[in-house]
């Protein structure tokens, strides 16, 4: 089927020139001007025909054009930089009758539930016809995806609507980390928490040369599909805390990483207990663990904290190696 065309519009390059839109470094602005590349990104998560799409950071609208060319049912655009408003308003006009909603604001403050005017699809059913797409600003891509993974795990925000897929760009190394399997060199906290709640596919890589201005790094396009059943049975925060503890000591054994979950002087004993409960070999390295194994470790940590609830307050980053002694008081070994 031929790709439908929007009415004639100035080229994105002309728009940038017309409105003197120079990339702002703080907003990680690296524009995609090649229509073929934009179409590839727009198609990455699935067919958008009759779908509802929320695009984060549309900028002057090149990816938006590729989205609209697929004839979605509606589009929401969330853009922080108001200099792009005239270009986006022009695009909205050209897109009629497809409704295009423009949200001028920070996506970190935006309630993603409002992005989709669709009724919820039960979680067990196939993915919804709603998608989140974005050539994301590098400066916020990791905190944003961590926040969205937490929302997926709680089925809140955009995921109140059901299993909403995402196709997002990251620095290539971050994309590789998100998708890294157990045993891989890039395996890290992000791999574990992402794969616990989503199927993660590093679909393709875009060379830095396709962006204007050219970033110092290549860019990976990652598709995240929320899983019907998470691979762990612990809350997101617990999994994240345990994974952080492990990977803070990534070159050491998991015994050392697990010790960072507890204060002195109970650290060694409780870490050994946790690993025994989780049935894990203390000599393993963090990158060798599967998502399910980190889940078991997290469950064992929760079990120990349920006996001594004050232990859950211990944070290695906050209290340090020698702090939080008071939290260990009354813990009988
Ligand atoms: N989509 C355009 C493209 O591919 O050419 C622009 C992509 S550029 C990498 C990132 C875009 O995100 C910019 O338009 C920037 O202004 C916008 N942006 C940066 N931080 C943002 C935030 N916190 N909330 C919403 N948009 C943001």
Coordinates of C-alpha atoms in Angstrom, one line a residue, residues 6 33 75 80 91 152 167 183 236 270 309 315:
X6 CA 0.5 15.0 4.0
X33 CA 16.2 15.1 8.9
X75 CA -1.4 11.8 18.1
X80 CA 9.4 21.2 26.1
X91 CA 1.8 20.1 11.0
X152 CA 4.6 -0.6 33.7
X167 CA 10.0 2.5 20.5
X183 CA 26.5 -13.5 30.9
X236 CA 10.0 -2.6 41.2
X270 CA 22.6 -11.5 56.5
X309 CA 11.7 -4.1 59.1
X315 CA 20.8 2.6 51.8

